[in-house]
Amino acid sequence: MLGVIGGPVGIAIGSIAGALLGGLFGGVAGGIAGATLGEQIDDKVLDNYQCLACGYNFSVNR
């Protein structure tokens, strides 16, 4: 008799917990990937340096 009551409750709690943990881990993975991609774009594409005297933006040729 207890299984009849506990089964649906367990399914509901398990589903909510799974969604929360999936969202948390997905957010962390996306944040790390975005930070890595942003750093690569900053280093390779965008102007990286600004002259403090005149404000000119430039990048270093590697």
XYZ file of C-alpha atoms in Angstrom:
62
model
C 0.000 0.000 0.000
C 2.851 2.380 0.777
C 4.307 1.898 -2.704
C 1.086 3.073 -4.296
C 1.369 6.401 -2.459
C 5.163 6.745 -2.509
C 5.678 5.882 -6.176
C 4.089 8.963 -7.759
C 5.577 11.244 -5.096
C 9.035 9.797 -5.752
C 8.639 10.281 -9.482
C 7.657 13.931 -9.015
C 10.510 14.698 -6.607
C 13.022 12.836 -8.796
C 11.929 14.739 -11.889
C 12.276 18.112 -10.180
C 15.672 17.205 -8.700
C 16.886 15.964 -12.095
C 15.787 19.163 -13.807
C 17.545 21.316 -11.204
C 20.790 19.351 -11.362
C 20.703 19.254 -15.170
C 20.212 23.018 -15.315
C 23.027 23.610 -12.848
C 25.548 21.415 -14.658
C 24.479 22.732 -18.067
C 24.899 26.316 -16.881
C 28.378 25.633 -15.529
C 29.469 23.900 -18.738
C 28.054 26.725 -20.868
C 29.755 29.361 -18.727
C 33.140 27.676 -19.009
C 32.771 27.228 -22.778
C 31.684 30.862 -23.213
C 34.579 32.180 -21.148
C 37.077 30.130 -23.149
C 35.593 31.224 -26.472
C 35.487 34.870 -25.382
C 39.128 34.766 -24.328
C 40.144 33.334 -27.708
C 38.179 36.034 -29.562
C 39.774 38.736 -27.404
C 43.258 37.390 -28.116
C 42.864 36.727 -31.846
C 40.252 39.164 -33.217
C 39.705 42.277 -31.136
C 42.010 45.192 -30.440
C 43.672 44.214 -27.192
C 45.583 47.261 -26.011
C 44.927 50.980 -25.580
C 47.566 53.686 -25.345
C 47.108 55.567 -22.066
C 48.539 58.773 -23.540
C 46.397 59.113 -26.691
C 43.689 56.423 -26.395
C 44.669 54.595 -29.628
C 43.559 50.932 -29.704
C 45.919 48.370 -31.227
C 46.768 44.686 -31.182
C 50.116 42.962 -31.163
C 51.031 40.978 -34.297
C 52.221 37.517 -33.301
